[in-house]
Amino acid sequence: MTRVPVRLCLFFTRGMSLRVWHEEGRLERELRLYDILASRVDSLSFLTYGAQEELTFQERLGPIAILVNRWRLDSNGYSVLAPLLHHRALRRATIFKTNQLNGAWCAAIAKRLFGKRLVVRCGFVWSDFYARETPSAWKRRLARAVERWTLRSADQIVVASEADRRYFIDQDDIAASKIRVIPNYVDIEHFKPDPAITTERGLLCYVGKLGHNKNLPALLEAIREMPGVRLRLIGDGPLRKPLERQAHGAHLPVEFVGTVPNDRLPRVLNRAEAFIFPSEYEGHPKALLEAMACGLPVVGSDAPGIRDVITHG
């Protein structure tokens, strides 16, 4: 029997690029799996939303090819036109895969054009997150319809949790046999307890985006009522300045570290006495899993995504 070559193309999340992965400190974490995969397939390529500057990462990626947005289109336009713009490379691929549902319609369009197999992978239900953050009813309906069309276009769907699997079965009438649960991974050779690092008494640690769904203003208010406790916030985002003003105005013991590369996170986590994650909703949070792998006690809100990871008590 003739062996069919495996030429995989990964479609990045809408608006995402290698540069953003690098700036957010997660480039190495994201690439770790694909470094392994690149040695097991005939070819591997990334379709990203970054422009020509993405090619500066080519040496780090080695055999992984980069398909860039050299036309500098906006994210929405590129998500629709990329299959045509990269038609030569995509015709050669045998499997398309997505990183998240946001923008996965780009791969679904490519599947329709070129007749390739499509694996839709998602870490959370995008339309649900979008609905929480978008007041426009017609935009919410459009997101839901596009998401459903994308899922039904897939040959295989990979979700990070059993809750998401049940959601797609119940709400989108997707066949159970088409959905596989593969939780987010943690490199336990990297994220593990380190007895050589001294724990800082009273230190709470948070890792993640300083964004609106993270419930961080409430966390800072809680710190006010906890004498002897200090909070270290690792990450960046649109709420950093307001949070800094809140902490300064109330004289709270809060340290803003900014982005820390993923390979340095285990040392930072092992210094904390506990990890805290107060989000209003999550997917399958990697930061929480990595803190657990380091042996930290974790405190999380009773919210979607978090309650699926933490066993209370």
Short mmCIF file of C-alpha atoms in Angstrom, two decimals:
data_model
loop_
_atom_site.label_atom_id
_atom_site.label_comp_id
_atom_site.label_asym_id
_atom_site.label_seq_id
_atom_site.Cartn_x
_atom_site.Cartn_y
_atom_site.Cartn_z
CA MET A 1 0.00 0.00 0.00
CA THR A 2 1.36 3.43 -0.94
CA ARG A 3 1.97 5.65 2.06
CA VAL A 4 0.06 8.93 1.96
CA PRO A 5 2.35 11.84 2.94
CA VAL A 6 1.33 13.85 5.99
CA ARG A 7 1.70 17.56 5.25
CA LEU A 8 0.08 19.55 8.05
CA CYS A 9 -0.84 23.24 8.04
CA LEU A 10 -1.70 24.91 11.35
CA PHE A 11 -4.08 27.88 11.11
CA PHE A 12 -3.39 30.42 13.85
CA THR A 13 -6.13 32.02 15.92
CA ARG A 14 -7.55 35.15 14.27
CA GLY A 15 -5.11 38.03 14.79
CA MET A 16 -2.43 35.83 16.36
CA SER A 17 1.19 35.68 15.27
CA LEU A 18 4.57 34.34 16.30
CA ARG A 19 5.50 37.86 17.35
CA VAL A 20 2.55 38.03 19.76
CA TRP A 21 3.46 34.59 21.17
CA HIS A 22 6.96 35.93 21.77
CA GLU A 23 5.78 39.18 23.36
CA GLU A 24 3.40 37.31 25.67
CA GLY A 25 6.19 34.99 26.78
CA ARG A 26 4.59 31.79 25.46
CA LEU A 27 6.46 31.17 22.23
CA GLU A 28 8.47 28.24 23.62
CA ARG A 29 5.44 26.66 25.29
CA GLU A 30 3.43 26.83 22.08
CA LEU A 31 6.27 25.51 19.92
CA ARG A 32 7.23 22.61 22.17
CA LEU A 33 4.59 20.25 20.76
CA TYR A 34 5.18 21.34 17.18
CA ASP A 35 8.92 20.77 17.49
CA ILE A 36 8.08 17.14 18.24
CA LEU A 37 5.39 16.94 15.59
CA ALA A 38 7.69 18.38 12.90
CA SER A 39 9.88 15.29 13.17
CA ARG A 40 6.90 12.97 12.67
CA VAL A 41 5.26 14.48 9.58
CA ASP A 42 6.51 15.07 6.07
CA SER A 43 6.06 18.82 6.34
CA LEU A 44 4.59 21.34 8.76
CA SER A 45 3.60 24.94 8.10
CA PHE A 46 2.07 27.79 10.13
CA LEU A 47 -0.45 30.18 8.62
CA THR A 48 -0.13 33.27 10.84
CA TYR A 49 -1.58 36.79 10.90
CA GLY A 50 1.83 38.42 11.22
CA ALA A 51 3.48 40.20 8.30
CA GLN A 52 7.03 39.81 6.91
CA GLU A 53 8.60 40.25 10.36
CA GLU A 54 7.34 36.76 11.19
CA LEU A 55 10.19 35.43 9.09
CA THR A 56 12.67 36.55 11.77
CA PHE A 57 11.50 33.47 13.72
CA GLN A 58 12.39 31.10 10.87
CA GLU A 59 15.71 30.04 12.39
CA ARG A 60 13.96 29.10 15.66
CA LEU A 61 11.27 27.15 13.78
CA GLY A 62 13.74 25.14 11.72
CA PRO A 63 11.85 22.98 9.20
CA ILE A 64 8.47 24.58 9.96
CA ALA A 65 7.42 26.87 7.10
CA ILE A 66 5.72 30.22 7.80
CA LEU A 67 2.88 31.56 5.63
CA VAL A 68 2.68 35.27 6.45
CA ASN A 69 0.20 38.08 5.87
CA ARG A 70 2.53 39.97 3.55
CA TRP A 71 -0.47 41.92 2.21
CA ARG A 72 -0.97 43.38 5.72
CA LEU A 73 -4.72 42.82 5.58
CA ASP A 74 -6.83 43.36 8.68
CA SER A 75 -7.52 40.19 10.68
CA ASN A 76 -11.12 39.78 9.51
CA GLY A 77 -10.29 40.18 5.84
CA TYR A 78 -7.26 37.93 6.04
CA SER A 79 -9.26 35.21 7.84
CA VAL A 80 -11.50 34.98 4.77
CA LEU A 81 -8.98 35.60 1.96
CA ALA A 82 -5.95 33.68 3.26
CA PRO A 83 -7.02 30.35 1.65
CA LEU A 84 -6.95 32.04 -1.76
CA LEU A 85 -3.80 34.07 -1.10
CA HIS A 86 -1.88 30.97 0.03
CA HIS A 87 -3.55 28.57 -2.41
CA ARG A 88 -0.28 27.08 -3.72
CA ALA A 89 0.95 26.05 -0.28
CA LEU A 90 -2.46 24.90 0.92
CA ARG A 91 -3.04 22.69 -2.11
CA ARG A 92 0.10 20.75 -1.15
CA ALA A 93 -1.08 20.15 2.42
CA THR A 94 -3.01 17.00 3.33
CA ILE A 95 -4.35 18.04 6.76
CA PHE A 96 -5.51 21.41 8.10
CA LYS A 97 -5.60 22.05 11.85
CA THR A 98 -6.78 25.04 13.87
CA ASN A 99 -5.53 26.36 17.20
CA GLN A 100 -8.82 27.89 18.39
CA LEU A 101 -12.36 28.39 17.08
CA ASN A 102 -11.78 32.14 16.68
CA GLY A 103 -10.71 32.26 13.04
CA ALA A 104 -11.12 28.52 12.44
CA TRP A 105 -13.51 29.39 9.60
CA CYS A 106 -10.35 30.22 7.60
CA ALA A 107 -9.37 26.54 7.69
CA ALA A 108 -12.96 25.48 7.00
CA ILE A 109 -12.99 27.66 3.86
CA ALA A 110 -9.67 26.10 2.81
CA LYS A 111 -11.14 22.63 3.32
CA ARG A 112 -14.08 23.49 1.05
CA LEU A 113 -11.74 24.86 -1.62
CA PHE A 114 -9.10 22.13 -1.61
CA GLY A 115 -10.84 19.06 -0.20
CA LYS A 116 -8.38 18.39 2.62
CA ARG A 117 -9.01 16.80 6.01
CA LEU A 118 -9.76 19.29 8.80
CA VAL A 119 -9.08 18.98 12.52
CA VAL A 120 -10.70 21.77 14.53
CA ARG A 121 -9.02 22.14 17.89
CA CYS A 122 -10.35 24.57 20.53
CA GLY A 123 -9.46 25.31 24.13
CA PHE A 124 -12.81 26.94 24.86
CA VAL A 125 -16.22 27.67 23.32
CA TRP A 126 -15.43 30.87 21.43
CA SER A 127 -19.03 31.94 20.79
CA ASP A 128 -19.76 31.70 24.53
CA PHE A 129 -16.78 33.91 25.42
CA TYR A 130 -17.68 36.31 22.60
CA ALA A 131 -21.27 36.58 23.81
CA ARG A 132 -20.10 37.55 27.30
CA GLU A 133 -17.98 40.38 25.91
CA THR A 134 -20.13 41.66 23.01
CA PRO A 135 -23.32 43.71 23.55
CA SER A 136 -24.38 43.49 19.89
CA ALA A 137 -27.06 40.80 19.47
CA TRP A 138 -26.50 40.35 15.71
CA LYS A 139 -22.74 39.91 16.20
CA ARG A 140 -23.40 37.25 18.83
CA ARG A 141 -25.77 35.43 16.47
CA LEU A 142 -23.26 35.66 13.62
CA ALA A 143 -20.46 34.28 15.80
CA ARG A 144 -22.67 31.37 16.85
CA ALA A 145 -23.66 30.58 13.25
CA VAL A 146 -20.06 30.74 11.97
CA GLU A 147 -18.86 28.56 14.83
CA ARG A 148 -21.54 25.94 14.14
CA TRP A 149 -20.72 25.91 10.40
CA THR A 150 -17.01 25.50 11.19
CA LEU A 151 -17.61 22.61 13.58
CA ARG A 152 -19.84 20.81 11.08
CA SER A 153 -17.15 21.27 8.41
CA ALA A 154 -14.56 19.44 10.54
CA ASP A 155 -13.57 15.80 10.14
CA GLN A 156 -12.42 15.71 13.77
CA ILE A 157 -12.94 18.10 16.70
CA VAL A 158 -10.54 18.27 19.63
CA VAL A 159 -11.67 19.96 22.86
CA ALA A 160 -9.82 20.52 26.12
CA SER A 161 -12.57 19.45 28.53
CA GLU A 162 -15.52 17.11 28.88
CA ALA A 163 -17.75 20.15 29.52
CA ASP A 164 -16.95 21.55 26.07
CA ARG A 165 -17.56 18.14 24.49
CA ARG A 166 -21.01 17.96 26.05
CA TYR A 167 -21.76 21.53 24.96
CA PHE A 168 -21.06 20.81 21.29
CA ILE A 169 -23.04 17.56 21.40
CA ASP A 170 -26.05 19.15 23.09
CA GLN A 171 -26.06 22.63 21.54
CA ASP A 172 -24.70 21.97 18.04
CA ASP A 173 -25.88 18.39 17.52
CA ILE A 174 -22.34 17.22 16.75
CA ALA A 175 -21.87 13.45 16.77
CA ALA A 176 -20.08 12.27 19.91
CA SER A 177 -17.78 10.08 17.79
CA LYS A 178 -16.48 13.20 16.05
CA ILE A 179 -15.24 14.89 19.24
CA ARG A 180 -12.18 13.91 21.23
CA VAL A 181 -11.13 15.35 24.59
CA ILE A 182 -7.40 16.14 24.81
CA PRO A 183 -6.71 18.43 27.82
CA ASN A 184 -4.07 21.14 27.65
CA TYR A 185 -0.68 19.68 28.33
CA VAL A 186 1.88 20.61 30.99
CA ASP A 187 5.58 19.85 30.60
CA ILE A 188 6.11 18.20 34.00
CA GLU A 189 9.85 17.98 33.42
CA HIS A 190 9.79 21.78 33.43
CA PHE A 191 6.89 22.62 35.76
CA LYS A 192 7.54 20.74 39.00
CA PRO A 193 8.28 21.45 42.68
CA ASP A 194 11.78 22.81 43.25
CA PRO A 195 12.97 22.24 46.84
CA ALA A 196 16.03 24.40 46.15
CA ILE A 197 13.83 27.51 45.93
CA THR A 198 12.75 29.14 49.18
CA THR A 199 9.04 29.87 49.47
CA GLU A 200 8.22 33.49 50.28
CA ARG A 201 5.81 33.43 53.20
CA GLY A 202 2.51 35.20 52.51
CA LEU A 203 3.12 35.47 48.76
CA LEU A 204 0.16 34.82 46.46
CA CYS A 205 0.84 34.53 42.73
CA TYR A 206 -1.36 35.10 39.68
CA VAL A 207 -0.30 34.36 36.09
CA GLY A 208 -2.36 35.48 33.11
CA LYS A 209 -3.65 38.37 31.09
CA LEU A 210 -4.66 41.47 33.01
CA GLY A 211 -8.02 41.50 31.26
CA HIS A 212 -11.66 42.16 32.03
CA ASN A 213 -12.77 38.55 32.61
CA LYS A 214 -10.03 37.89 35.17
CA ASN A 215 -11.86 39.61 38.07
CA LEU A 216 -8.63 41.24 39.28
CA PRO A 217 -10.13 44.42 40.81
CA ALA A 218 -12.06 42.16 43.21
CA LEU A 219 -8.85 40.26 43.99
CA LEU A 220 -7.10 43.50 44.92
CA GLU A 221 -10.02 44.42 47.18
CA ALA A 222 -9.71 41.01 48.86
CA ILE A 223 -6.00 41.59 49.52
CA ARG A 224 -6.95 44.65 51.58
CA GLU A 225 -8.62 42.30 54.09
CA MET A 226 -5.69 39.86 54.31
CA PRO A 227 -2.91 41.20 56.55
CA GLY A 228 0.50 39.67 55.91
CA VAL A 229 -0.39 38.64 52.36
CA ARG A 230 1.35 40.01 49.25
CA LEU A 231 0.19 39.57 45.67
CA ARG A 232 2.44 39.13 42.64
CA LEU A 233 0.70 39.64 39.29
CA ILE A 234 2.53 38.10 36.33
CA GLY A 235 1.29 39.15 32.92
CA ASP A 236 0.15 42.24 31.07
CA GLY A 237 -3.03 43.54 29.49
CA PRO A 238 -5.49 46.41 29.15
CA LEU A 239 -6.25 46.64 32.88
CA ARG A 240 -2.66 47.02 34.06
CA LYS A 241 -2.76 50.82 34.49
CA PRO A 242 -6.16 50.87 36.29
CA LEU A 243 -5.01 48.05 38.56
CA GLU A 244 -1.77 49.88 39.35
CA ARG A 245 -3.78 52.98 40.27
CA GLN A 246 -6.11 50.90 42.45
CA ALA A 247 -3.19 49.24 44.26
CA HIS A 248 -1.31 52.51 44.73
CA GLY A 249 -4.36 54.42 45.91
CA ALA A 250 -5.21 51.82 48.55
CA HIS A 251 -1.54 51.19 49.50
CA LEU A 252 -1.90 47.50 48.69
CA PRO A 253 1.09 45.11 48.70
CA VAL A 254 0.77 44.23 45.01
CA GLU A 255 3.72 43.70 42.66
CA PHE A 256 3.26 44.01 38.89
CA VAL A 257 5.92 41.85 37.24
CA GLY A 258 4.77 42.03 33.62
CA THR A 259 5.31 39.23 31.13
CA VAL A 260 7.63 36.38 32.15
CA PRO A 261 8.84 33.88 29.51
CA ASN A 262 7.31 30.45 30.01
CA ASP A 263 10.68 28.80 30.66
CA ARG A 264 11.23 31.11 33.67
CA LEU A 265 7.76 30.62 35.18
CA PRO A 266 8.55 27.52 37.27
CA ARG A 267 11.09 29.46 39.38
CA VAL A 268 8.60 32.28 39.88
CA LEU A 269 5.78 29.90 40.82
CA ASN A 270 7.91 27.93 43.26
CA ARG A 271 8.58 31.10 45.26
CA ALA A 272 4.87 31.57 46.00
CA GLU A 273 3.00 30.09 48.94
CA ALA A 274 -0.16 29.69 46.88
CA PHE A 275 -1.59 30.43 43.42
CA ILE A 276 -4.82 32.36 42.96
CA PHE A 277 -7.05 32.46 39.88
CA PRO A 278 -10.23 34.55 40.33
CA SER A 279 -11.54 34.64 36.73
CA GLU A 280 -15.24 34.98 35.95
CA TYR A 281 -14.86 32.30 33.23
CA GLU A 282 -12.06 30.32 31.59
CA GLY A 283 -11.48 27.58 29.05
CA HIS A 284 -9.02 24.98 30.30
CA PRO A 285 -6.50 27.31 31.98
CA LYS A 286 -2.87 26.41 31.32
CA ALA A 287 -1.59 28.76 34.04
CA LEU A 288 -3.64 26.94 36.67
CA LEU A 289 -2.41 23.53 35.49
CA GLU A 290 1.22 24.71 35.53
CA ALA A 291 0.85 26.02 39.09
CA MET A 292 -0.60 22.67 40.16
CA ALA A 293 2.31 20.87 38.50
CA CYS A 294 4.67 22.97 40.63
CA GLY A 295 2.88 21.66 43.73
CA LEU A 296 1.25 24.94 44.74
CA PRO A 297 -2.03 25.04 46.64
CA VAL A 298 -4.46 26.76 44.28
CA VAL A 299 -7.45 29.00 44.95
CA GLY A 300 -9.88 29.57 42.09
CA SER A 301 -13.31 31.04 41.57
CA ASP A 302 -16.24 28.66 41.19
CA ALA A 303 -16.48 29.52 37.51
CA PRO A 304 -16.68 27.67 34.17
CA GLY A 305 -13.33 26.16 33.24
CA ILE A 306 -11.88 26.53 36.73
CA ARG A 307 -14.37 24.31 38.53
CA ASP A 308 -13.54 21.58 35.98
CA VAL A 309 -9.89 21.62 37.05
CA ILE A 310 -10.02 22.14 40.82
CA THR A 311 -11.49 19.51 43.13
CA HIS A 312 -12.77 21.57 46.05
CA GLY A 313 -11.02 20.79 49.31
#
